Amino acid sequence: MKDIKQHIENLRQELRQHNYNYYVLDQAIISDYEFDLKLKELQELEAKYPEFFDANSPTQRVGGEITKNFETVIHEYRMYSLDNSYSQEDLLDWEKRIKKIIDGDVEYTCELKYDGASISLTYENGKLIKAVTRGDGVQGDNVTANVRTIKSVPLELKGDFPERFDIRGEIILPFVGFHKMNEERIEIGEEPYRNPRNTASGSLKLQDSAEVAKRPLDCLLYNLEGTNLGVDTQLESLEKARQWGFKVPNAAQLCHSIDEVLEYINYWNEARHKLPYETDGVVVKVNSLQQQEELGYTAKAPRWAIAYKFKAEQVSTRLNSIDYQVGRTGAITPVANLEPVELGGTTVKRASLHNADQIEKLDIRIGDEVYVEKGGEIIPKILGVDFSKRPMWSVPTNYITHCPECNALLVRQEGEAQHYCPNYNGCKPQIIGRIQHFISRKAMDIEGLGGETVALLVNAGLINNYSDLYELTKGQILPLERMAEKSAENLLRGIEQSKTIPFERVLYALGIRYVGETVAKKLARHYKGIDAIAHASEEDLVHVDEIGEKIAKSVTDFFSLPENNLIVNRLKEFGVQLEMSKEQLAGQTDKLRGDIIVVSGVFETITRSELKKLIEDNGGKLSSSISSKTSYIVAGVNMGPSKKVKAEKLNIKLISEKEFLNKIDFQ
Ligand code: AMP
Ligand code: ZN
């Protein structure tokens, strides 16, 4: 037993180090595959020996804990705001105020000001015990379960750390991850997120920590709070935090005068555009902690620190025309064509206008001189109009009423900002976009067929929807641009091979709005075949785990169109998988049909995700929170106390892991 405990500990230690190498240092030394193998081994051991459970184990990074209401926590050390400065003068004034209190030399540390959501982490004996949002500075929300899933936040520290301390930092979403998240949202017809900062702070308040785990968040640290920390200066505390395993960017620099501070600011004003995340200024701090103490705080902010805000890069230029783009889902996006202008190191020619309301609110008109700003957004945005330069001939912008591609009358659903072209099966960009989605890697993964070829095929009138792909002949495609004997054969082979793609991916490939990979999986598992889904009512659909009204309506809308049923039937005739296969169905029963089940705690013989899968495979419905509708709770060890109280109050039965497994005759 002692050996096993040791082995578990060693594995944890090893995985922790790999996490650190990968997420903090950015230097992986083993492959993802090797990492996954080790993680799996640890997961299995932990499931088998629940007595060695540890909330800080690397296995806990995947999340799964649900928080309905975030507990309010009072900060042990208040989280102050920062005073702002915008010029050399402001900084010199600040220095004057300091010199009134401090005799002698003052040195400064300059750091970048990361643009995200501030967080306070509490560590005790080297373990993360609490993560709290800033809130109003006096008290914030306990978001520990969510922060635990952020891989660069160490759950256990290294080296020579103080017994107890708070460390402050910023939870950010680097550009690459932000764009990736948006690509996925656009794929399923959701509106993209506007900017990384709001997305990062929104992520902290998600109820399902497993969802947070999927987001590529990062955490950059900048301040220590506590007693007996063993450091004398701000720079030293950054250095120490780095040694304990925190991610502390090394742009921090010691400056001996405000002149040097200004040099730092000037340098980063340009250089920041090459950083992988957003920054909105520089934070200047008095380096000596003793001097910091002497200076103290105003009601709102420390006297020993000041933020210097970079000027948001803004230019004005002429709006030449407005394009209206039609997306795969029929959503219309207005895009401004601008007189090309330099901004933040690139030439800007286009800017987003978002939607009709935005254009009306800002009264944006063709010919106007408009202010353009570049923030974390994908493309720059228009902030407003310089009305003094409005030309005499200017007329208010009339938003289009008809689709620029197919001339159908546009619709706008209540509560939605976007206009849509409803001509689902007759509007070219929608047709092309949908087929491109169908063949994409995560969907039917048709090798030898790319997005451009799809457009060529549609424009040549060879295909009109994805089912037409399966009737293409070599004779038809050979005359296409850049198509040779070999590539034509590859294409046809790729199409043929896609007939083996499992049902859940085919369902995703159909491109039903809001049906992403996860939703497709849930629907496939629940209904087992396309016919049952096509016949399901909205009411029926919302009973499936994680399917809300919006998705349910989108599914029934899809199948209410006769053309869609026709297309799906053709796919079926061509041999595309529109039902779960026998192998997939093995192990599936109806034993739990009608049961609404909540899972809580840690289990002995199986992992939590295995348990959830068993519930779904046996026809049960998982629910994340206890309500009067809950049939029973499968309770493991360490069930949350609040859940226990609620279960008692609502008189909901608890059953043990063993009782549950007996119920489904699990051997
Ligand atoms: P503000 O929100 O404008 O009052 O600015 C204060 C916030 O800046 C703090 O709450 C931090 O979340 C954030 N911040 C970002 N980077 C730093 C940094 N290097 N040092 C201190 N605060 C920072
Ligand atoms: Zn259209």
Short mmCIF file of C-alpha atoms and ligand atoms in Angstrom, two decimals, residues 80-82 84 111-114 117-118 134 169-170 222-223 283 285 309, ligand 1:
data_model
loop_
_atom_site.label_atom_id
_atom_site.label_comp_id
_atom_site.label_asym_id
_atom_site.label_seq_id
_atom_site.Cartn_x
_atom_site.Cartn_y
_atom_site.Cartn_z
CA TYR A 80 -6.81 47.91 -4.75
CA SER A 81 -7.30 49.55 -8.08
CA LEU A 82 -4.52 51.60 -9.74
CA ASN A 84 -3.89 56.07 -14.10
CA GLU A 111 5.90 45.83 -15.66
CA LEU A 112 3.44 45.41 -18.46
CA LYS A 113 -0.20 45.85 -17.62
CA TYR A 114 -1.91 42.66 -18.76
CA ALA A 117 -9.42 39.62 -15.18
CA SER A 118 -7.61 40.09 -11.88
CA ARG A 134 -11.33 41.07 -7.42
CA GLY A 169 -2.25 38.17 -11.17
CA GLU A 170 -4.29 38.46 -14.26
CA TYR A 222 2.60 40.31 -10.52
CA ASN A 223 2.19 40.84 -6.77
CA VAL A 283 2.47 49.51 -14.28
CA LYS A 285 5.83 50.39 -8.86
CA LYS A 309 -2.14 53.73 -20.14
P1 AMP B 1 -7.70 49.20 -13.24
O1 AMP B 1 -8.55 47.96 -13.47
O2 AMP B 1 -7.64 50.09 -14.43
O3 AMP B 1 -8.00 49.87 -11.93
O4 AMP B 1 -6.21 48.66 -13.12
C1 AMP B 1 -5.82 47.89 -12.05
C2 AMP B 1 -5.69 46.47 -12.50
O5 AMP B 1 -4.61 46.28 -13.38
C3 AMP B 1 -5.35 45.56 -11.36
O6 AMP B 1 -6.49 45.19 -10.64
C4 AMP B 1 -4.75 44.39 -12.06
O7 AMP B 1 -5.76 43.43 -12.30
C5 AMP B 1 -4.31 44.90 -13.41
N1 AMP B 1 -2.89 44.65 -13.72
C6 AMP B 1 -2.46 44.13 -14.88
N2 AMP B 1 -1.13 44.00 -14.89
C7 AMP B 1 -0.67 44.42 -13.69
C8 AMP B 1 0.62 44.50 -13.11
N3 AMP B 1 1.72 44.15 -13.77
N4 AMP B 1 0.70 44.98 -11.84
C9 AMP B 1 -0.40 45.35 -11.16
N5 AMP B 1 -1.65 45.30 -11.67
C10 AMP B 1 -1.80 44.84 -12.93
#
